[in-house]
Tab-separated table of C-alpha atoms in Angstrom:
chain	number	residue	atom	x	y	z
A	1	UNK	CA	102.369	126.948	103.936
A	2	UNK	CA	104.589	124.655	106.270
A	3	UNK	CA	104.648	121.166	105.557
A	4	UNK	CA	102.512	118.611	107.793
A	5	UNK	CA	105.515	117.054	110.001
A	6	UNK	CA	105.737	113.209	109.294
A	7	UNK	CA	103.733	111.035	111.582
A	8	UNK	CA	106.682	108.532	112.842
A	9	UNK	CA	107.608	110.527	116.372
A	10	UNK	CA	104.011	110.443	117.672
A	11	UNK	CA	104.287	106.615	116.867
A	12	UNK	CA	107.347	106.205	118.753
A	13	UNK	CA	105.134	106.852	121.909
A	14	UNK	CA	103.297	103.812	121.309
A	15	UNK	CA	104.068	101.088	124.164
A	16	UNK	CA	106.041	98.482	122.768
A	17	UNK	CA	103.642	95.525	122.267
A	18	UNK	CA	101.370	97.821	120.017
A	19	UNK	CA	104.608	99.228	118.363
A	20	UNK	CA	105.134	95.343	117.903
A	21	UNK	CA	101.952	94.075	116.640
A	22	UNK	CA	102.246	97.355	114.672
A	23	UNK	CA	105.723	96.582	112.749
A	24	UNK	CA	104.479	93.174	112.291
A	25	UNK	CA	101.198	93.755	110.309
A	26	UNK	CA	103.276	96.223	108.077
A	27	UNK	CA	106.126	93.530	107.533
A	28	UNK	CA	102.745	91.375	106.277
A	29	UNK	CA	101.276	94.215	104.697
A	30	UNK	CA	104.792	94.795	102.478
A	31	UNK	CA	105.357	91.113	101.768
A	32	UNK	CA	101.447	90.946	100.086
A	33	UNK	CA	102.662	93.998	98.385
A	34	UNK	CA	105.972	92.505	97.297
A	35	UNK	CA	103.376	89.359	96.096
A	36	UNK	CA	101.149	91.403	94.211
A	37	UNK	CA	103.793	93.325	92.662
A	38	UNK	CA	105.624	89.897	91.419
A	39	UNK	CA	102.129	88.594	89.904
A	40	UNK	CA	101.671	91.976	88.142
A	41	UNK	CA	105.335	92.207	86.627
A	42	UNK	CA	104.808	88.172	85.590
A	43	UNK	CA	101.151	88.952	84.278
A	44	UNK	CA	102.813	92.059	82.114
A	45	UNK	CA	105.463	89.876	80.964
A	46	UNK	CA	103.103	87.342	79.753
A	47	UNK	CA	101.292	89.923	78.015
A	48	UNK	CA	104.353	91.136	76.545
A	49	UNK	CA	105.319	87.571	75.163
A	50	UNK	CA	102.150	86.912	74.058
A	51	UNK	CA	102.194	90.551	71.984
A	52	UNK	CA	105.526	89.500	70.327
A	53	UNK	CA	103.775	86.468	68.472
């Protein structure tokens, strides 16, 4: 079975404001995830120290 082509060209079509709001709300979307990902990797180092006492 072929493989479902990637969405990105249809988005291209989008008119630019849209394509802007768009790229915006992902840049937010991947800093909260960047966030999220620091408090997990701080939480599991915590754990980690508190393991070693």
């Amino acid at each position: 079975m072929p493989k479902k082509q990637p969405v990105a060209p249809r988005r291209s079509k989008l008119k630019l404001p849209a394509a802007a709001i768009k790229a915006k709300s992902v840049k937010e979307k991947k800093d909260m995830d960047l966030m999220r990902l620091g408090v997990k990797m701080c939480a599991m180092r915590m754990m980690t120290m508190e393991r070693r006492k």
